[in-house]
Coordinates of C-alpha atoms and ligand atoms in Angstrom, one line a residue:
X1263 CA -145.9 -12.4 17.9
X1264 CA -144.9 -9.3 15.9
X1265 CA -143.2 -10.5 12.5
X1266 CA -139.3 -10.7 12.3
X1267 CA -137.5 -7.8 11.0
X1268 CA -134.1 -7.8 9.3
X1269 CA -131.7 -5.0 10.3
X1270 CA -129.2 -4.7 7.5
X1271 CA -126.0 -3.0 8.6
X1272 CA -123.9 -1.0 6.3
X1273 CA -121.8 2.0 7.4
X1274 CA -123.9 2.2 10.6
X1275 CA -121.9 -0.2 12.7
X1276 CA -123.4 1.3 16.1
X1277 CA -126.4 0.7 18.4
X1278 CA -127.0 4.6 19.4
X1279 CA -128.6 7.1 17.3
X1280 CA -129.6 4.6 14.7
X1281 CA -133.1 5.2 13.2
X1282 CA -133.2 1.8 11.7
X1283 CA -132.7 0.1 14.8
X1284 CA -135.0 2.4 16.8
X1285 CA -137.8 1.7 14.0
X1286 CA -137.0 -2.2 14.2
X1287 CA -137.3 -2.0 17.9
X1288 CA -140.9 -0.4 17.7
X1289 CA -143.1 -3.7 17.1
X1290 CA -141.0 -5.6 19.6
X1291 CA -140.6 -8.4 17.4
X1292 CA -137.6 -10.6 16.8
X1293 CA -134.8 -8.6 15.3
X1294 CA -132.1 -10.6 12.9
X1295 CA -128.9 -8.2 12.2
X1296 CA -127.2 -8.9 9.4
X1297 CA -123.9 -7.4 7.4
X1298 CA -123.3 -8.4 4.0
X1299 CA -120.0 -8.0 2.8
X1300 CA -119.4 -7.6 -0.8
X1301 CA -117.3 -10.0 -2.6
X1302 CA -113.9 -8.9 -3.7
X1303 CA -114.7 -7.2 -7.0
X1304 CA -113.1 -5.6 -10.0
X1305 CA -115.3 -2.5 -8.7
X1306 CA -112.8 0.4 -8.7
X1307 CA -114.3 1.7 -5.5
X1308 CA -114.6 -1.8 -3.7
X1309 CA -113.1 -1.1 -0.1
X1310 CA -109.4 -0.9 0.0
X1311 CA -107.1 -2.7 2.1
X1312 CA -106.7 -0.5 5.0
X1313 CA -110.8 0.1 5.1
X1314 CA -111.4 -3.9 5.1
X1315 CA -108.6 -4.1 8.0
X1316 CA -110.8 -1.7 9.9
X1317 CA -114.1 -3.3 8.9
X1318 CA -112.9 -6.7 10.5
X1319 CA -112.3 -5.4 13.8
X1320 CA -115.5 -2.8 13.7
X1321 CA -117.7 -6.1 12.6
X1322 CA -116.3 -7.9 15.8
X1323 CA -116.5 -5.3 18.2
X1324 CA -120.5 -5.1 16.8
X1325 CA -120.9 -8.4 17.5
X1326 CA -119.7 -8.1 20.8
X1327 CA -122.0 -5.1 21.7
X1328 CA -125.2 -7.1 20.0
X1329 CA -124.3 -10.4 22.1
X1330 CA -124.1 -8.1 25.3
X1331 CA -127.9 -7.4 24.4
X1332 CA -129.1 -10.7 23.5
X1333 CA -128.4 -10.6 19.9
X1334 CA -125.7 -11.1 17.3
X1335 CA -124.7 -10.4 14.0
X1336 CA -125.4 -12.7 11.2
X1337 CA -122.7 -12.6 8.4
X1338 CA -123.1 -12.9 4.7
X1339 CA -121.1 -12.4 1.8
X1340 CA -121.9 -11.6 -1.7
X1341 CA -124.7 -9.8 -3.9
X1342 CA -126.9 -8.0 -1.1
X1343 CA -130.2 -8.8 -3.1
X1344 CA -129.6 -12.3 -3.1
X1345 CA -128.4 -12.7 0.4
X1346 CA -131.1 -10.5 2.0
X1347 CA -133.9 -12.2 -0.3
X1348 CA -132.5 -15.6 1.1
X1349 CA -132.4 -14.4 4.6
X1350 CA -135.7 -13.2 4.5
X1351 CA -137.1 -16.6 3.6
X1352 CA -135.0 -18.3 6.0
X1353 CA -136.2 -16.0 8.9
X1354 CA -139.9 -15.4 7.4
X1355 CA -139.2 -11.8 7.9
X1356 CA -141.7 -9.3 6.6
X1357 CA -139.3 -6.2 6.9
X1358 CA -135.9 -5.3 6.3
X1359 CA -134.7 -1.9 7.5
X1360 CA -131.3 -0.2 6.9
X1361 CA -129.5 3.2 6.8
X1362 CA -129.2 5.1 3.5
X1363 CA -125.8 5.7 1.6
X1364 CA -124.9 8.4 -0.7
X1365 CA -122.2 6.6 -2.8
X1366 CA -123.7 5.9 -6.4
X1367 CA -123.0 2.0 -6.1
X1368 CA -124.4 1.9 -2.5
X1369 CA -127.7 3.6 -3.8
X1370 CA -128.1 1.2 -6.7
X1371 CA -127.3 -1.6 -4.2
X1372 CA -130.2 -0.4 -2.2
X1373 CA -132.5 0.1 -5.2
X1374 CA -131.7 -3.7 -6.4
X1375 CA -132.3 -5.0 -3.0
X1376 CA -135.7 -3.2 -2.7
X1377 CA -136.8 -4.5 -6.0
X1378 CA -135.7 -8.0 -5.2
X1379 CA -137.3 -8.0 -1.9
X1380 CA -140.5 -6.7 -3.4
X1381 CA -140.7 -9.7 -5.5
X1382 CA -140.8 -11.8 -2.6
X1383 CA -143.4 -9.6 -0.6
X1384 CA -140.8 -8.0 1.7
X1385 CA -140.5 -4.2 2.1
X1386 CA -137.3 -2.5 2.6
X1387 CA -137.3 0.7 4.5
X1388 CA -134.4 3.1 4.7
X1389 CA -133.2 5.9 7.3
X1390 CA -130.9 8.8 7.0
X1391 CA -128.2 7.9 9.8
X1392 CA -125.2 9.0 8.3
X1393 CA -125.9 12.7 7.5
X1394 CA -127.1 15.8 9.2
X1395 CA -129.7 16.5 6.3
X1396 CA -131.1 14.4 3.4
X1397 CA -129.3 15.3 0.2
X1398 CA -131.4 17.1 -2.0
X1399 CA -133.2 19.1 0.9
X1400 CA -130.3 21.7 0.9
X1401 CA -130.7 23.7 -2.3
X1402 CA -130.2 27.3 -3.6
X1403 CA -133.3 29.7 -4.1
X1404 CA -133.3 28.2 -7.5
X1405 CA -133.7 24.6 -6.4
X1406 CA -130.0 24.0 -7.4
X1407 CA -127.4 22.2 -5.4
X1408 CA -124.7 24.2 -4.0
X1409 CA -121.3 24.2 -5.4
X1410 CA -119.7 26.6 -2.9
X1411 CA -119.3 25.5 0.6
X1412 CA -120.0 28.7 2.7
X1413 CA -123.6 29.3 1.6
X1414 CA -124.4 25.6 1.7
X1415 CA -123.2 25.6 5.3
X1416 CA -125.3 28.8 6.1
X1417 CA -128.2 27.1 4.6
X1418 CA -127.7 23.8 6.8
X1419 CA -127.3 26.3 10.1
X1420 CA -130.5 28.2 9.4
X1421 CA -132.2 24.7 9.3
X1422 CA -131.0 24.0 12.7
X1423 CA -128.6 20.9 12.9
X1424 CA -130.7 18.0 14.3
X1425 CA -130.6 16.2 17.4
X1426 CA -129.2 12.7 18.0
X1427 CA -131.3 9.7 18.2
X1428 CA -131.9 7.4 20.9
X1429 CA -129.1 5.8 23.2
X1430 CA -128.1 2.1 23.0
X1431 CA -131.2 -0.3 24.0
X1432 CA -130.4 -2.5 26.8
X1433 CA -131.8 -5.7 25.0
X1434 CA -132.6 -6.5 21.4
X1435 CA -135.3 -9.1 20.9
X1436 CA -133.8 -12.2 19.2
X1437 CA -135.3 -15.1 16.7
X1438 CA -136.2 -18.5 18.2
X1439 CA -133.3 -19.9 16.2
X1440 CA -130.5 -18.1 14.5
X1441 CA -130.0 -18.4 10.8
X1442 CA -126.6 -19.6 9.4
X1443 CA -123.7 -17.1 9.5
X1444 CA -120.3 -17.1 7.9
X1445 CA -117.4 -16.5 10.6
X1446 CA -115.8 -13.2 10.6
X1447 CA -112.5 -14.6 9.4
X1448 CA -114.4 -16.1 6.3
X1449 CA -114.9 -12.6 4.8
X1450 CA -111.4 -12.5 4.5
X1451 CA -110.9 -8.8 5.3
X1452 CA -107.8 -9.1 7.2
X1453 CA -104.5 -8.9 4.9
X1454 CA -102.6 -11.9 4.2
X1455 CA -99.1 -10.5 4.7
X1456 CA -98.7 -8.7 8.1
X1457 CA -98.1 -5.0 7.1
X1458 CA -100.9 -3.9 9.6
X1459 CA -98.9 -3.6 12.8
X1460 CA -98.9 0.3 12.5
X1461 CA -102.5 0.3 12.2
X1462 CA -103.1 -1.7 15.4
X1463 CA -100.8 0.5 17.2
X1464 CA -102.7 3.6 15.8
X1465 CA -106.2 2.7 16.3
X1466 CA -109.0 1.0 18.0
X1467 CA -112.0 0.5 15.7
X1468 CA -115.1 0.1 17.0
X1469 CA -117.6 2.1 19.3
X1470 CA -115.4 2.0 22.2
X1471 CA -112.4 3.4 20.3
X1472 CA -114.9 6.2 19.0
X1473 CA -116.1 7.4 22.1
X1474 CA -112.4 7.3 23.4
X1475 CA -111.5 9.4 20.4
X1476 CA -114.3 11.8 21.0
X1477 CA -113.7 12.2 24.6
X1478 CA -109.9 12.9 24.2
X1479 CA -110.9 15.5 21.5
X1480 CA -113.5 17.3 23.8
X1481 CA -110.9 17.2 26.8
X1482 CA -108.2 19.2 25.0
X1483 CA -107.8 19.8 21.4
X1484 CA -111.3 21.1 20.8
X1485 CA -110.5 24.5 22.9
X1486 CA -107.6 25.0 20.5
X1487 CA -108.9 23.5 17.3
X1488 CA -109.2 26.7 15.5
X1489 CA -105.5 27.5 15.9
X1490 CA -104.0 24.1 16.0
X1491 CA -106.0 22.0 13.6
X1492 CA -103.5 22.6 10.6
X1493 CA -100.7 21.3 12.7
X1494 CA -99.5 18.0 12.0
X1495 CA -96.8 17.9 14.7
X1496 CA -99.6 18.5 17.2
X1497 CA -102.6 16.3 18.3
X1498 CA -104.8 19.2 17.1
X1499 CA -107.7 17.4 15.7
X1500 CA -110.5 14.6 16.5
X1501 CA -109.2 11.6 14.5
X1502 CA -112.9 10.7 14.3
X1503 CA -112.7 10.2 10.6
X1504 CA -112.7 6.2 10.3
X1505 CA -114.9 6.2 13.2
X1506 CA -117.4 8.5 11.3
X1507 CA -116.9 6.7 7.9
X1508 CA -117.8 3.5 9.3
X1509 CA -120.5 4.7 11.5
X1510 CA -119.3 3.8 14.8
X1511 CA -120.4 7.1 16.0
X1512 CA -123.1 9.1 14.5
X1513 CA -122.4 12.6 13.2
X1514 CA -125.4 14.0 15.1
X1515 CA -123.9 12.5 18.1
X1516 CA -120.7 14.5 17.6
X1517 CA -122.5 17.6 17.1
X1518 CA -124.6 17.0 20.0
X1519 CA -121.3 16.7 22.3
X1520 CA -120.1 19.9 21.1
X1521 CA -123.3 21.7 21.5
X1522 CA -122.4 23.4 25.0
X1523 CA -119.0 24.5 23.6
X1524 CA -117.5 27.1 21.1
X1525 CA -116.9 24.7 18.3
X1526 CA -117.8 26.6 15.4
X1527 CA -114.6 26.1 13.4
X1528 CA -114.8 22.4 14.2
X1529 CA -118.5 21.9 13.3
X1530 CA -117.7 23.7 9.8
X1531 CA -115.5 20.7 9.0
X1532 CA -118.3 18.4 9.6
X1533 CA -119.9 20.7 7.5
X1534 CA -117.5 19.8 4.8
X1535 CA -118.0 16.2 5.2
X1536 CA -122.0 16.9 4.6
X1537 CA -121.0 18.8 1.7
X1538 CA -119.1 16.3 0.2
X1539 CA -121.6 13.6 0.5
X1540 CA -124.3 16.1 -0.9
X1541 CA -122.1 17.0 -4.1
X1542 CA -121.6 13.0 -4.5
X1543 CA -125.4 12.4 -4.3
X1544 CA -126.1 15.1 -7.2
X1545 CA -122.9 14.5 -8.8
X1546 CA -122.4 10.6 -9.0
X1547 CA -119.7 10.5 -11.5
X1548 CA -117.3 12.7 -9.7
X1549 CA -115.1 10.1 -8.3
X1550 CA -113.8 9.7 -11.9
X1551 CA -114.9 12.7 -13.7
X1552 CA -113.7 16.5 -12.9
X1553 CA -116.6 18.6 -11.9
X1554 CA -115.4 21.2 -14.0
X1555 CA -115.3 19.4 -17.2
X1556 CA -112.7 21.5 -19.0
X1557 CA -110.3 19.7 -16.7
X1558 CA -110.7 16.7 -18.6
X1559 CA -108.5 17.9 -21.3
X1560 CA -105.5 18.7 -18.8
X1561 CA -102.2 17.6 -20.3
X1562 CA -101.2 14.9 -17.5
X1563 CA -98.0 13.1 -17.3
X1564 CA -97.4 9.4 -17.3
X1565 CA -94.3 9.3 -14.7
X1566 CA -94.6 6.1 -13.0
X1567 CA -91.1 6.8 -11.2
X1568 CA -92.2 10.0 -10.2
X1569 CA -95.6 8.3 -8.4
X1570 CA -93.6 5.4 -7.0
X1571 CA -91.5 8.0 -5.3
X1572 CA -94.6 9.8 -4.2
X1573 CA -95.9 6.6 -2.8
X1574 CA -93.0 5.4 -1.0
X1575 CA -92.3 8.9 0.7
X1576 CA -89.0 9.2 -1.4
X1577 CA -89.6 12.7 -3.3
X1578 CA -86.7 14.5 -1.5
X1579 CA -89.3 16.8 0.0
X1580 CA -89.4 16.0 4.0
X1581 CA -92.8 17.4 4.5
X1582 CA -94.2 15.3 1.7
X1583 CA -92.5 12.1 2.6
X1584 CA -93.3 12.4 6.2
X1585 CA -96.9 12.5 5.2
X1586 CA -96.8 9.7 2.9
X1587 CA -94.9 7.3 5.3
X1588 CA -97.5 8.3 8.0
X1589 CA -100.1 7.2 5.7
X1590 CA -98.3 4.0 5.0
X1591 CA -97.7 3.2 8.5
X1592 CA -100.8 4.2 10.3
X1593 CA -103.5 4.4 7.4
X1594 CA -104.4 8.0 8.2
X1595 CA -102.9 11.5 7.3
X1596 CA -103.2 14.8 8.8
X1597 CA -105.6 17.3 6.5
X1598 CA -102.9 19.8 5.9
X1599 CA -100.4 16.8 5.0
X1600 CA -103.3 15.6 2.4
X1601 CA -103.8 19.1 1.1
X1602 CA -100.0 19.3 0.4
X1603 CA -99.1 15.9 -0.7
X1604 CA -102.0 16.0 -3.3
X1605 CA -100.9 19.3 -4.6
X1606 CA -97.4 17.9 -4.8
X1607 CA -98.9 15.2 -6.9
X1608 CA -101.0 17.2 -9.1
X1609 CA -99.4 20.2 -9.7
X1610 CA -95.6 19.4 -9.1
X1611 CA -95.6 16.3 -10.8
X1612 CA -98.6 16.6 -13.1
X1613 CA -100.0 13.1 -12.4
X1614 CA -103.7 12.5 -12.5
X1615 CA -105.4 13.4 -9.3
X1616 CA -107.5 10.2 -9.9
X1617 CA -104.1 8.2 -9.6
X1618 CA -103.8 9.9 -6.0
X1619 CA -107.3 9.3 -4.8
X1620 CA -107.3 5.4 -5.6
X1621 CA -103.8 5.2 -3.3
X1622 CA -105.5 7.1 -0.7
X1623 CA -108.3 4.7 -1.2
X1624 CA -106.5 1.6 -0.7
X1625 CA -104.3 3.1 2.2
X1626 CA -106.8 5.2 4.3
X1627 CA -108.4 3.7 7.1
X1628 CA -111.0 6.3 6.6
X1629 CA -111.1 6.1 3.1
X1630 CA -114.7 7.7 2.1
X1631 CA -115.9 8.3 -1.6
X1632 CA -117.4 11.4 -1.0
X1633 CA -114.6 13.1 1.2
X1634 CA -111.7 11.6 -0.8
X1635 CA -113.2 12.9 -4.1
X1636 CA -114.1 16.4 -2.9
X1637 CA -110.4 16.4 -1.2
X1638 CA -108.7 15.4 -4.5
X1639 CA -110.8 17.8 -6.8
X1640 CA -110.6 20.5 -4.4
X1641 CA -106.7 20.3 -4.5
X1642 CA -106.6 19.8 -8.2
X1643 CA -108.5 22.9 -9.0
X1644 CA -111.5 21.0 -10.6
X1645 CA -114.0 20.6 -8.2
X1646 CA -116.5 22.4 -6.1
X1647 CA -115.3 25.5 -4.2
X1648 CA -111.9 24.3 -5.3
X1649 CA -108.8 26.1 -4.4
X1650 CA -107.9 28.4 -7.5
X1651 CA -105.3 26.5 -9.7
X1652 CA -102.7 29.0 -9.5
X1653 CA -102.4 28.2 -5.9
X1654 CA -99.7 25.7 -5.7
X1655 CA -98.5 24.7 -2.5
X1656 CA -94.5 25.3 -1.9
X1657 CA -93.9 21.8 0.0
X1658 CA -90.9 23.1 1.9
X1659 CA -92.6 26.5 3.1
X1660 CA -95.6 24.5 4.0
X1661 CA -93.6 22.3 6.1
X1662 CA -91.7 25.3 7.7
X1663 CA -95.3 26.8 8.5
X1664 CA -96.9 23.9 10.0
X1665 CA -94.1 21.9 11.3
X1666 CA -91.8 24.5 12.6
X1667 CA -89.7 22.7 14.7
X1668 CA -89.4 19.6 12.3
X1669 CA -91.1 17.3 14.7
X1670 CA -93.4 15.8 12.2
X1671 CA -90.5 15.1 9.8
X1672 CA -88.2 13.6 12.4
X1673 CA -90.9 11.3 13.3
X1674 CA -91.8 10.0 10.1
X1675 CA -88.4 10.5 8.2
X1676 CA -85.8 9.7 10.9
X1677 CA -82.9 9.7 8.6
X1678 CA -83.1 13.4 8.8
X1679 CA -83.9 13.5 12.6
X1680 CA -80.4 15.0 13.5
X1681 CA -80.6 17.9 11.1
X1682 CA -81.1 21.5 12.8
X1683 CA -84.3 23.0 12.5
X1684 CA -83.1 25.7 10.2
X1685 CA -82.6 23.0 7.3
X1686 CA -85.0 20.0 8.3
X1687 CA -87.4 21.3 5.8
X1688 CA -84.5 22.0 3.1
X1689 CA -81.8 19.6 3.1
X1690 CA -81.2 19.9 -0.6
X1691 CA -80.1 23.6 0.4
X1692 CA -78.0 22.7 3.7
X1693 CA -74.6 23.6 3.8
X1694 CA -72.2 20.4 3.3
X1695 CA -71.1 20.8 6.8
X1696 CA -74.5 20.4 8.3
X1697 CA -75.4 17.5 6.0
X1698 CA -72.0 15.8 7.3
X1699 CA -73.1 16.8 11.0
X1700 CA -76.4 15.0 10.6
X1701 CA -74.7 12.1 8.7
X1702 CA -77.3 12.8 5.8
X1703 CA -75.9 12.0 2.3
X1704 CA -78.0 13.2 -0.2
X1705 CA -79.0 11.1 -2.9
X1706 CA -77.9 7.9 -0.7
X1707 CA -79.5 8.3 2.9
X1708 CA -82.2 10.6 1.5
X1709 CA -83.2 11.3 -1.8
X1710 CA -82.7 14.7 -3.9
X1711 CA -85.8 16.3 -4.8
X1712 CA -87.6 14.7 -7.6
X1713 CA -88.5 17.9 -9.0
X1714 CA -87.2 21.7 -9.2
X1715 CA -90.5 23.2 -7.6
X1716 CA -90.2 26.8 -8.9
X1717 CA -89.8 25.1 -12.5
X1718 CA -92.8 22.6 -11.7
X1719 CA -94.8 25.4 -10.5
X1720 CA -94.4 27.4 -13.7
X1721 CA -94.9 24.0 -15.8
X1722 CA -98.4 23.5 -14.0
X1723 CA -99.7 27.2 -14.5
X1724 CA -98.6 27.1 -18.5
X1725 CA -100.4 23.8 -18.8
X1726 CA -103.6 25.5 -16.7
X1727 CA -103.1 28.6 -18.8
X1728 CA -103.5 26.4 -22.1
X1729 CA -106.6 24.7 -21.1
X1730 CA -108.0 28.0 -19.8
X1731 CA -107.3 29.6 -23.2
X1732 CA -108.6 26.6 -25.6
X1733 CA -111.9 26.1 -23.1
X1734 CA -112.6 29.6 -22.4
X1735 CA -112.9 28.6 -18.8
X1736 CA -112.4 31.0 -15.9
Ligands
FAD3085 P1 -111.1 16.7 12.3 O1 -110.4 18.1 11.5 O2 -111.4 16.6 13.4 O3 -112.6 16.9 11.7 C1 -113.7 16.4 12.2 C2 -114.3 15.4 10.9 O4 -114.8 16.2 9.8 C3 -113.5 14.5 10.3 O5 -113.3 13.0 11.0 C4 -114.1 14.3 8.9 O6 -115.4 13.6 8.9 C5 -114.9 15.6 8.7 N1 -113.9 16.5 7.8 C6 -112.8 17.2 8.5 N2 -112.0 18.1 7.1 C7 -112.9 17.6 6.3 C8 -112.7 17.8 4.6 N3 -112.0 18.7 4.4 N4 -113.5 17.3 3.9 C9 -114.5 16.6 4.2 N5 -114.7 16.0 5.5 C10 -114.0 16.7 6.5 N6 -111.5 12.6 4.8 C11 -112.1 11.4 5.0 O7 -112.9 11.3 5.9 N7 -112.0 10.3 4.1 C12 -111.3 10.4 2.9 O8 -111.1 9.4 2.2 C13 -110.5 11.8 2.8 N8 -109.6 12.1 1.8 C14 -108.9 13.3 1.5 C15 -108.5 13.6 0.6 C16 -107.8 14.8 0.4 C17 -106.6 15.0 -0.7 C18 -107.9 15.8 1.2 C19 -107.2 17.0 0.9 C20 -108.7 15.4 2.5 C21 -109.3 14.2 2.6 N9 -110.4 14.2 3.6 C22 -110.5 12.9 3.8 C23 -110.6 15.0 4.9 C24 -110.0 15.3 5.8 O9 -108.3 15.2 5.3 C25 -110.0 14.2 6.9 O10 -111.5 14.1 7.0 C26 -109.4 14.7 8.3 O11 -108.0 14.8 8.0 C27 -109.7 13.5 9.4 O12 -108.9 14.0 10.3 P2 -109.9 14.5 11.6 O13 -111.0 13.3 11.9 O14 -108.8 14.4 12.9 O15 -110.5 15.6 11.3

């Protein structure tokens, strides 16, 4: 009888295109699938509340999928090294197989598990399943990591995008007796107060939800993606981000599904995900520290009232407020809206990008350390291939351009719904009779703008000019 193998699930919560599972199936010995939930910890980047909500449901679906194949998911909680050593002892396993991750804490966890298992005569083998290419293998001619997206993605495409792995197996061999497992509720991933109704309405976590999202995207929005992907008022993007983050669908599967289609623009967004993960792998301190070091000296403000207004969607800028309320309600925000609210926080309010990144971290169902770090540093102008600092988004004209009829604002800021299209993105400039007709009382039913955008823009540019002069940065 071939020896028992432990299959350690991480953010690869699927059974198809799963190299570690494929390897575990080779010797046809018993397989013990396990997920080890981290203790709620003081770690700044421990999964946030919305992520935990998603994880709870995704683990449930994975367990159901495993049970349909004669197996099940063992749940443990705590330090993965300790838990996996204990599980290897209980099951007599000789091997643990898992997928690699690019986050610094997860890489350290894998190293610690490998060391602890080795001391107990158990081998850990890890596989790349979440990315198209192994970080470190895409390099410039000088062997350096790319800091600019276009040549990075060109180099990826030149290598040829990899094919997806095997389909879901029909059966998974199980051990004679199952080791003990916590119940899913013991992991305490679900919120204690019921703020999650909007998440339930908006999402179906798990493999089935991922495949449905992919089908829906291929059936329509992919064809118009290049034109409509910037429109938060339209269903123009795939909404695959949480499914990809938790690995309910593999990125290679997504690429394969588009192979017969004209999907260049969409694939380049998949390329940004790849770029973000490679950058985090090369520059593991970037969740805290700007990649362009001169920005560490930026004169940020400590304005808690403004930060709270931003978080609650009460800034007086309808496009920003719609986006922040969409985030709070559904755990997701459209990419264009993410760029605009991030720019507003960093450049109009001069609040450090790390505070915004933390709020996103707690509220996004797709919170992903690599993508979130890249998105915030890009917007702040301090990251790889970043938007130039002097490009400050105007929150009003961005709204008018990308939500031309105001449908997005009407959906998320209902107190402005009766405003005519012409004024919906600029209620503070609307004539008195228009406001009266729409029953909008500025400062009462809807806030006045918390900043004067043109002045805020000048202040941001002055601050940038100061650090540029004092550090000689470009
Ligand atoms: P689609 O347009 O359908 O794109 C397909 C996939 O490509 C996405 O699911 C995602 O995995 C990837 N992708 C698309 N755009 C980007 C991008 N700009 N950077 C990296 N990957 C991308 N994305 C996250 O997954 N998690 C985050 O925590 C996150 N935080 C962000 C913070 C800021 C400030 C900004 C500006 C962007 C952030 N993004 C993040 C990137 C992007 O906004 C989301 O990936 C996208 O909106 C998800 O929607 P979608 O699946 O419909 O995307």
